[in-house]
Amino acid sequence: MSLSHLKRLEAESIHILREVVATAQTPVMLYSIGKDSAVMLHLALKAFAPGKLPFPLMHVDTTWKFKDMISFRDRMVKEHDLDLIVHINKEGVQQGIGPFSHGSATHTDIMKTIALKQALDKYGFDAAFGGARRDEEKSRAKERIFSFRSDGHQWDPKNQRPELWNIYNCRINKGESIRVFPLSNWTELDIWQYIHQENISIVPLYYAAERPVVRRDGQLIMVDDDRMPINKGEEILHRKVRFRTLGCYPLTGAVESDADTLEAIIREMLLSHTSEREGRVIDKDVDASMEQKKKEGYF
Amino acid sequence: MTSLSNTDISDYLKSQEQKSFLRFITCGSVDDGKSTLIGRLLYDSKLIFEDQLAALEKDSKKIGTQGQEIDFALLVDGLAAEREQGITIDVAYRFFTTDKRKFIVADTPGHEQYTRNMATGASTADLAIIMIDARKGILTQTKRHSFIVSLLGIKHVVLAINKMDLMSFDQEVFRKIDEDYRGFAKDLGFEEVVSMPLSALKGDNILSVSENTPWYKGPSLMDHLENVQIDRNEDGNPFRLPVQWVNRPNLDFRGFSGTIASGTITEGDEIVVLPGAKTAYVNSIISADGNVSNAEFGEAVTICLDRELDISRGDVISKADNRPEITDQIQAHIIWMHEDEMLPGRPYLIKTNNKTLDGVITDLRHKVNVNSLEHESAKTLALNEVGLVNIKLGQKIVFESYAQNKSLGSFICIDKFTNATIACGMVNFGLRRASNVHWQAVDVGKESRAKQKHQEPKVLWFTGLSGSGKSTIANLVEKKLHAMGKHTYLLDGDNIRHGLNKDLGFTDADRVENIRRIGEVAHLMVDAGLIVLTAFISPFRAERNMVREMVGAGEFIEIFVDTPLEVCEQRDVKGLYKKARAGELKNFTGIDSPYEEPEAAEIHVNTVENTADEAADIVVKKLGY
């Protein structure tokens, strides 16, 4: 008897989660509220059952997340008795940084990348779990499960530590840290299959519903609050839409869809002709932009 | 699939949950078409999305190597440096699914300098596709990769003879390469080698059997990947659970978590915890599915026992009637993965599946020439070299041979200072010697010898650059101690380099061995109750710390004679700096070989602010005499 592929992925992720807890001083889980974070949290609850999670969750809040995401986050914290740290880049807020006024690149850099570095330094975390998968993007496909970051949080893609079997080198010197990706070997389809198999709660935005949207630069952007400027010639449409990926609402394109059940979402995914990152504005700025961002400390 | 209804989806998901899993790698020399093959597999299995395809078409025209055609390699080479240089530097993981299986493929680099990344990919694979350019036949890199594939225990090999379109699909070309390879690989321990004539670029024999090779009677590549049966020893072998983490959320619960390394366990089984050898019965098993009555190889579980035992990370739980071995000395093959060469005698960290401990490579038995597979004698291993070594561990470990159990037979080596992963190892067997050579228990001990001399034995370790004044100060200190009635002995270049260590030169490896021997001698003399003074450059922190760990706590006094390089060079008592600057003297510390300053020396002196005699007084005073 050998294990099915989901069982193997599940066991591998649990092994990784436990290894970090057994070896790191101050681990943290970066919780982005999306479906991958939901799966990662579910696996962590299994790994340390019947105990509580032996580390806190941290959400780097850009202050531009969908309202539904924040309420879902707070529900999860309550349901599972989690320790949650919310970090916001206060200087960024004071300077009024936002995607509409400063553009996606500046906003992401200041409110997400710099905010993350601030938070890691502030709390002195030496290992941080992230829900990234290798099938998401081509530089991710090259990244180790235990991804070493220098003092200053930088990733050196040309000089990664060899990573053999399931023996992970967790050792670091002062000031250095490790980003750990327990879902490295999962694909988008695996994630959905697992959500289905395990009946995992996800943010309602993944399900189709009628929502107010504006068509802008070829994307459907949801009007989530009154900070969204409506430009001349734009009108607020009420369309049945859903999101394949979640982030800051002004930077996340919706897709028109009738998929309001998990089965329908998976069906839609199987028939899709575009990858999930297409709805993200940040990837298309420059070639190899993700690699560049990661070198600078982005997750 | 366009007609999938929601009820179909439920059936579909059910069938998907039962799918099997295959991890494989592609390897071979540069430009054999590894990345192209993976690109082709993804493209032909309709696994490339429209937005990715659009980006690929754009990139192919801009930086591709296939003219106006799609350059599939660009799908896989994800790093900017790779795309610019058109080479693969690091292993890339790609995922695809067919109706029968889910696949993870690791595309590994062909360049020799990135062999360590190739080993990374191979360590988790069940099958290897070894690519060969039909025009070139078997190359050095084909052999190197085949050898590493075999070392890492992969039993299934596909010999992908690629670019057959450029050889007019000539059967004779195929036959000759197949024959050559089988001759070379006969001793590599593969269970199965399947050769296939391919064109990754044009798609021949990839998804279906090609009309261009009517003489080929085997399966297409995809057909083979979907159907190859991988049997792993670990399924049927005895139960082993390396304890990874102890789960103690409250006083009422105490469980031992880990990933089952082989075999199965059932509630009620009698188990033994090694190396402590205490036994107990399994009360309950918690798997990812909650409480279960049994669990098998590969599952991550938590086990609760019927009684309280002292168990910690690093222990191994097995069934009471079938136990693994325990040792503190192993023989293993290692692949060296760092630019700094391997140094026998230098202490490294060894990380096994669930334990990190000290280890010293005591003996390099031989190096393997990857071209001929012949054994050659050597003193060190350089980057990407493979050797058979003996390792002495700081503690006992529970292990099995790598061939028997990959989890219990594998380890990595970590540099103590940089924390870099510098080697990986596969255990052949434990060396019995360790348990047989016990220290003679003697009635007259270190303490009584020291008492008789009315002193506490110590090592006064002087370190510093050549010409810093180490020997001069050490000499003066010895005189002063002698005058105080202390029993001393000074080890320096004169009595060591000309005798005990006259076979050693000045390479890094020899310097390490030099200090190791001096350390051992000092250790014996401390045991004899003496105050030992040593005056050697001893440039590396690792070796000074090794000696520190050899002797008892508080017995090692590191004295840093901190005279700046400029001053030493200006003095140049023996004219050595001049020679080194002229290039007549190689590996000279401070000039073309590094000196690593002590981070926390017990005593710090220099001969700029003080005369040698004053410095000696400072040392004696700090020692408390």
mmCIF file of C-alpha atoms in Angstrom, chain A residues 84-270:
data_model
loop_
_atom_site.group_PDB
_atom_site.id
_atom_site.type_symbol
_atom_site.label_atom_id
_atom_site.label_comp_id
_atom_site.label_asym_id
_atom_site.label_seq_id
_atom_site.Cartn_x
_atom_site.Cartn_y
_atom_site.Cartn_z
ATOM 1 C CA LEU A 84 -2.881 36.786 15.919
ATOM 2 C CA ILE A 85 -0.501 39.680 15.350
ATOM 3 C CA VAL A 86 -1.694 42.324 12.909
ATOM 4 C CA HIS A 87 1.044 44.567 11.559
ATOM 5 C CA ILE A 88 0.446 47.764 9.623
ATOM 6 C CA ASN A 89 3.192 50.038 8.307
ATOM 7 C CA LYS A 90 2.274 53.133 10.309
ATOM 8 C CA GLU A 91 4.616 55.470 8.436
ATOM 9 C CA GLY A 92 3.010 54.305 5.208
ATOM 10 C CA VAL A 93 -0.424 55.112 6.578
ATOM 11 C CA GLN A 94 0.772 58.530 7.778
ATOM 12 C CA GLN A 95 2.103 59.296 4.296
ATOM 13 C CA GLY A 96 -1.232 58.210 2.873
ATOM 14 C CA ILE A 97 0.271 55.464 0.704
ATOM 15 C CA GLY A 98 -2.347 53.612 -1.305
ATOM 16 C CA PRO A 99 -2.735 51.859 -4.632
ATOM 17 C CA PHE A 100 -4.909 54.586 -6.162
ATOM 18 C CA SER A 101 -2.683 57.503 -5.220
ATOM 19 C CA HIS A 102 0.755 55.873 -5.540
ATOM 20 C CA GLY A 103 0.306 53.000 -8.000
ATOM 21 C CA SER A 104 0.541 49.273 -7.394
ATOM 22 C CA ALA A 105 4.337 49.016 -7.281
ATOM 23 C CA THR A 106 4.921 51.687 -4.617
ATOM 24 C CA HIS A 107 1.934 50.559 -2.584
ATOM 25 C CA THR A 108 3.037 46.915 -2.585
ATOM 26 C CA ASP A 109 6.615 47.799 -1.751
ATOM 27 C CA ILE A 110 5.804 50.080 1.187
ATOM 28 C CA MET A 111 2.686 48.485 2.634
ATOM 29 C CA LYS A 112 3.607 44.871 2.007
ATOM 30 C CA THR A 113 7.343 44.225 1.508
ATOM 31 C CA ILE A 114 8.668 46.909 3.851
ATOM 32 C CA ALA A 115 5.839 46.266 6.314
ATOM 33 C CA LEU A 116 6.746 42.589 6.410
ATOM 34 C CA LYS A 117 10.413 43.362 7.073
ATOM 35 C CA GLN A 118 9.423 45.818 9.812
ATOM 36 C CA ALA A 119 7.261 43.209 11.486
ATOM 37 C CA LEU A 120 9.872 40.434 11.299
ATOM 38 C CA ASP A 121 12.497 42.753 12.781
ATOM 39 C CA LYS A 122 10.157 44.099 15.454
ATOM 40 C CA TYR A 123 9.253 40.683 16.814
ATOM 41 C CA GLY A 124 12.583 38.994 16.015
ATOM 42 C CA PHE A 125 11.052 36.006 14.254
ATOM 43 C CA ASP A 126 13.730 33.620 13.000
ATOM 44 C CA ALA A 127 11.442 31.422 10.902
ATOM 45 C CA ALA A 128 8.304 32.458 9.052
ATOM 46 C CA PHE A 129 5.892 30.090 7.320
ATOM 47 C CA GLY A 130 4.394 31.251 4.047
ATOM 48 C CA GLY A 131 1.742 29.637 1.899
ATOM 49 C CA ALA A 132 3.501 30.054 -1.458
ATOM 50 C CA ARG A 133 3.484 27.185 -3.959
ATOM 51 C CA ARG A 134 6.061 26.339 -6.591
ATOM 52 C CA ASP A 135 3.478 26.084 -9.370
ATOM 53 C CA GLU A 136 2.479 29.727 -8.915
ATOM 54 C CA GLU A 137 5.319 31.436 -10.676
ATOM 55 C CA LYS A 138 8.614 30.584 -12.322
ATOM 56 C CA SER A 139 11.003 31.939 -9.683
ATOM 57 C CA ARG A 140 8.963 30.227 -6.950
ATOM 58 C CA ALA A 141 9.507 26.970 -8.854
ATOM 59 C CA LYS A 142 13.198 27.372 -8.118
ATOM 60 C CA GLU A 143 12.929 28.190 -4.447
ATOM 61 C CA ARG A 144 13.806 25.817 -1.629
ATOM 62 C CA ILE A 145 11.222 24.779 0.957
ATOM 63 C CA PHE A 146 13.514 26.288 3.620
ATOM 64 C CA SER A 147 14.502 29.545 1.975
ATOM 65 C CA PHE A 148 17.381 31.262 3.669
ATOM 66 C CA ARG A 149 17.365 35.063 4.022
ATOM 67 C CA SER A 150 20.408 37.146 4.883
ATOM 68 C CA ASP A 151 20.532 39.866 7.457
ATOM 69 C CA GLY A 152 18.238 42.372 5.702
ATOM 70 C CA HIS A 153 15.857 39.648 4.469
ATOM 71 C CA GLN A 154 17.432 39.204 1.056
ATOM 72 C CA TRP A 155 17.164 36.090 -1.071
ATOM 73 C CA ASP A 156 20.140 35.046 -3.183
ATOM 74 C CA PRO A 157 18.685 32.774 -5.884
ATOM 75 C CA LYS A 158 22.085 31.829 -7.296
ATOM 76 C CA ASN A 159 23.397 30.617 -3.972
ATOM 77 C CA GLN A 160 20.694 28.521 -2.326
ATOM 78 C CA ARG A 161 21.564 25.854 0.207
ATOM 79 C CA PRO A 162 21.317 22.332 -1.207
ATOM 80 C CA GLU A 163 18.176 20.704 0.222
ATOM 81 C CA LEU A 164 18.216 16.921 0.279
ATOM 82 C CA TRP A 165 15.530 14.418 1.260
ATOM 83 C CA ASN A 166 13.454 15.796 4.083
ATOM 84 C CA ILE A 167 16.500 16.892 6.061
ATOM 85 C CA TYR A 168 16.239 20.652 6.333
ATOM 86 C CA ASN A 169 19.083 22.891 7.425
ATOM 87 C CA CYS A 170 17.398 25.246 9.893
ATOM 88 C CA ARG A 171 20.581 26.826 11.244
ATOM 89 C CA ILE A 172 21.101 30.550 11.018
ATOM 90 C CA ASN A 173 23.312 33.200 12.523
ATOM 91 C CA LYS A 174 22.033 36.224 14.390
ATOM 92 C CA GLY A 175 19.990 38.559 12.218
ATOM 93 C CA GLU A 176 19.380 35.953 9.523
ATOM 94 C CA SER A 177 16.062 34.197 9.058
ATOM 95 C CA ILE A 178 14.347 31.440 7.144
ATOM 96 C CA ARG A 179 11.145 31.562 5.161
ATOM 97 C CA VAL A 180 9.503 28.172 5.133
ATOM 98 C CA PHE A 181 6.981 27.061 2.524
ATOM 99 C CA PRO A 182 5.121 23.925 3.643
ATOM 100 C CA LEU A 183 2.912 24.003 0.517
ATOM 101 C CA SER A 184 5.814 24.158 -1.958
ATOM 102 C CA ASN A 185 4.824 20.954 -3.733
ATOM 103 C CA TRP A 186 1.082 21.553 -3.866
ATOM 104 C CA THR A 187 -0.613 22.733 -7.068
ATOM 105 C CA GLU A 188 -3.675 24.937 -7.312
ATOM 106 C CA LEU A 189 -5.734 21.855 -8.107
ATOM 107 C CA ASP A 190 -4.331 19.994 -5.073
ATOM 108 C CA ILE A 191 -5.341 22.914 -2.869
ATOM 109 C CA TRP A 192 -8.926 22.863 -4.150
ATOM 110 C CA GLN A 193 -9.148 19.085 -3.936
ATOM 111 C CA TYR A 194 -7.918 19.193 -0.377
ATOM 112 C CA ILE A 195 -10.344 21.980 0.591
ATOM 113 C CA HIS A 196 -13.077 19.787 -0.849
ATOM 114 C CA GLN A 197 -11.895 16.593 0.817
ATOM 115 C CA GLU A 198 -11.383 18.203 4.236
ATOM 116 C CA ASN A 199 -14.281 20.646 4.055
ATOM 117 C CA ILE A 200 -12.069 23.647 4.883
ATOM 118 C CA SER A 201 -13.655 27.087 5.324
ATOM 119 C CA ILE A 202 -12.580 29.749 2.842
ATOM 120 C CA VAL A 203 -13.379 33.448 2.407
ATOM 121 C CA PRO A 204 -16.795 33.863 0.715
ATOM 122 C CA LEU A 205 -15.211 36.019 -2.016
ATOM 123 C CA TYR A 206 -14.053 32.810 -3.728
ATOM 124 C CA TYR A 207 -17.710 31.980 -4.393
ATOM 125 C CA ALA A 208 -19.637 33.806 -7.093
ATOM 126 C CA ALA A 209 -22.164 36.410 -5.940
ATOM 127 C CA GLU A 210 -23.496 39.648 -7.270
ATOM 128 C CA ARG A 211 -20.970 42.354 -6.389
ATOM 129 C CA PRO A 212 -20.420 45.982 -7.411
ATOM 130 C CA VAL A 213 -17.525 46.215 -9.875
ATOM 131 C CA VAL A 214 -15.890 48.679 -12.227
ATOM 132 C CA ARG A 215 -14.206 47.721 -15.491
ATOM 133 C CA ARG A 216 -10.714 49.206 -15.462
ATOM 134 C CA ASP A 217 -7.670 48.369 -17.642
ATOM 135 C CA GLY A 218 -9.321 45.158 -18.779
ATOM 136 C CA GLN A 219 -9.962 43.954 -15.206
ATOM 137 C CA LEU A 220 -13.078 43.924 -13.082
ATOM 138 C CA ILE A 221 -12.263 45.734 -9.847
ATOM 139 C CA MET A 222 -14.676 45.462 -6.953
ATOM 140 C CA VAL A 223 -15.912 48.606 -5.214
ATOM 141 C CA ASP A 224 -15.293 47.365 -1.675
ATOM 142 C CA ASP A 225 -15.489 50.736 0.090
ATOM 143 C CA ASP A 226 -15.828 54.458 -0.637
ATOM 144 C CA ARG A 227 -12.076 55.014 -0.996
ATOM 145 C CA MET A 228 -12.380 53.711 -4.546
ATOM 146 C CA PRO A 229 -12.440 56.657 -6.961
ATOM 147 C CA ILE A 230 -14.829 56.231 -9.853
ATOM 148 C CA ASN A 231 -13.242 57.782 -12.927
ATOM 149 C CA LYS A 232 -15.017 59.613 -15.686
ATOM 150 C CA GLY A 233 -16.696 57.194 -18.051
ATOM 151 C CA GLU A 234 -16.687 54.387 -15.510
ATOM 152 C CA GLU A 235 -19.866 53.034 -14.076
ATOM 153 C CA ILE A 236 -20.542 50.707 -11.201
ATOM 154 C CA LEU A 237 -21.851 47.423 -12.579
ATOM 155 C CA HIS A 238 -23.580 44.747 -10.544
ATOM 156 C CA ARG A 239 -22.210 41.487 -11.826
ATOM 157 C CA LYS A 240 -22.053 37.930 -10.605
ATOM 158 C CA VAL A 241 -18.319 37.605 -9.992
ATOM 159 C CA ARG A 242 -15.816 35.732 -7.885
ATOM 160 C CA PHE A 243 -12.070 35.896 -7.142
ATOM 161 C CA ARG A 244 -9.478 33.238 -7.930
ATOM 162 C CA THR A 245 -6.922 34.909 -5.733
ATOM 163 C CA LEU A 246 -7.248 37.474 -2.931
ATOM 164 C CA GLY A 247 -5.172 40.502 -1.994
ATOM 165 C CA CYS A 248 -5.681 44.262 -1.907
ATOM 166 C CA TYR A 249 -9.068 44.880 -3.466
ATOM 167 C CA PRO A 250 -7.914 47.609 -5.887
ATOM 168 C CA LEU A 251 -5.207 45.239 -7.225
ATOM 169 C CA THR A 252 -7.265 42.093 -7.555
ATOM 170 C CA GLY A 253 -9.312 41.396 -10.648
ATOM 171 C CA ALA A 254 -12.603 39.522 -10.387
ATOM 172 C CA VAL A 255 -13.853 37.004 -12.943
ATOM 173 C CA GLU A 256 -17.442 36.759 -14.055
ATOM 174 C CA SER A 257 -18.737 33.434 -12.872
ATOM 175 C CA ASP A 258 -21.743 31.468 -11.708
ATOM 176 C CA ALA A 259 -19.649 29.153 -9.554
ATOM 177 C CA ASP A 260 -21.251 29.461 -6.134
ATOM 178 C CA THR A 261 -20.357 26.000 -4.811
ATOM 179 C CA LEU A 262 -17.005 24.347 -4.244
ATOM 180 C CA GLU A 263 -17.742 21.768 -6.952
ATOM 181 C CA ALA A 264 -18.556 24.529 -9.415
ATOM 182 C CA ILE A 265 -15.351 26.399 -8.554
ATOM 183 C CA ILE A 266 -13.259 23.306 -9.171
ATOM 184 C CA ARG A 267 -15.089 22.627 -12.390
ATOM 185 C CA GLU A 268 -14.409 26.172 -13.522
ATOM 186 C CA MET A 269 -10.771 25.823 -12.554
ATOM 187 C CA LEU A 270 -10.360 22.623 -14.558
#
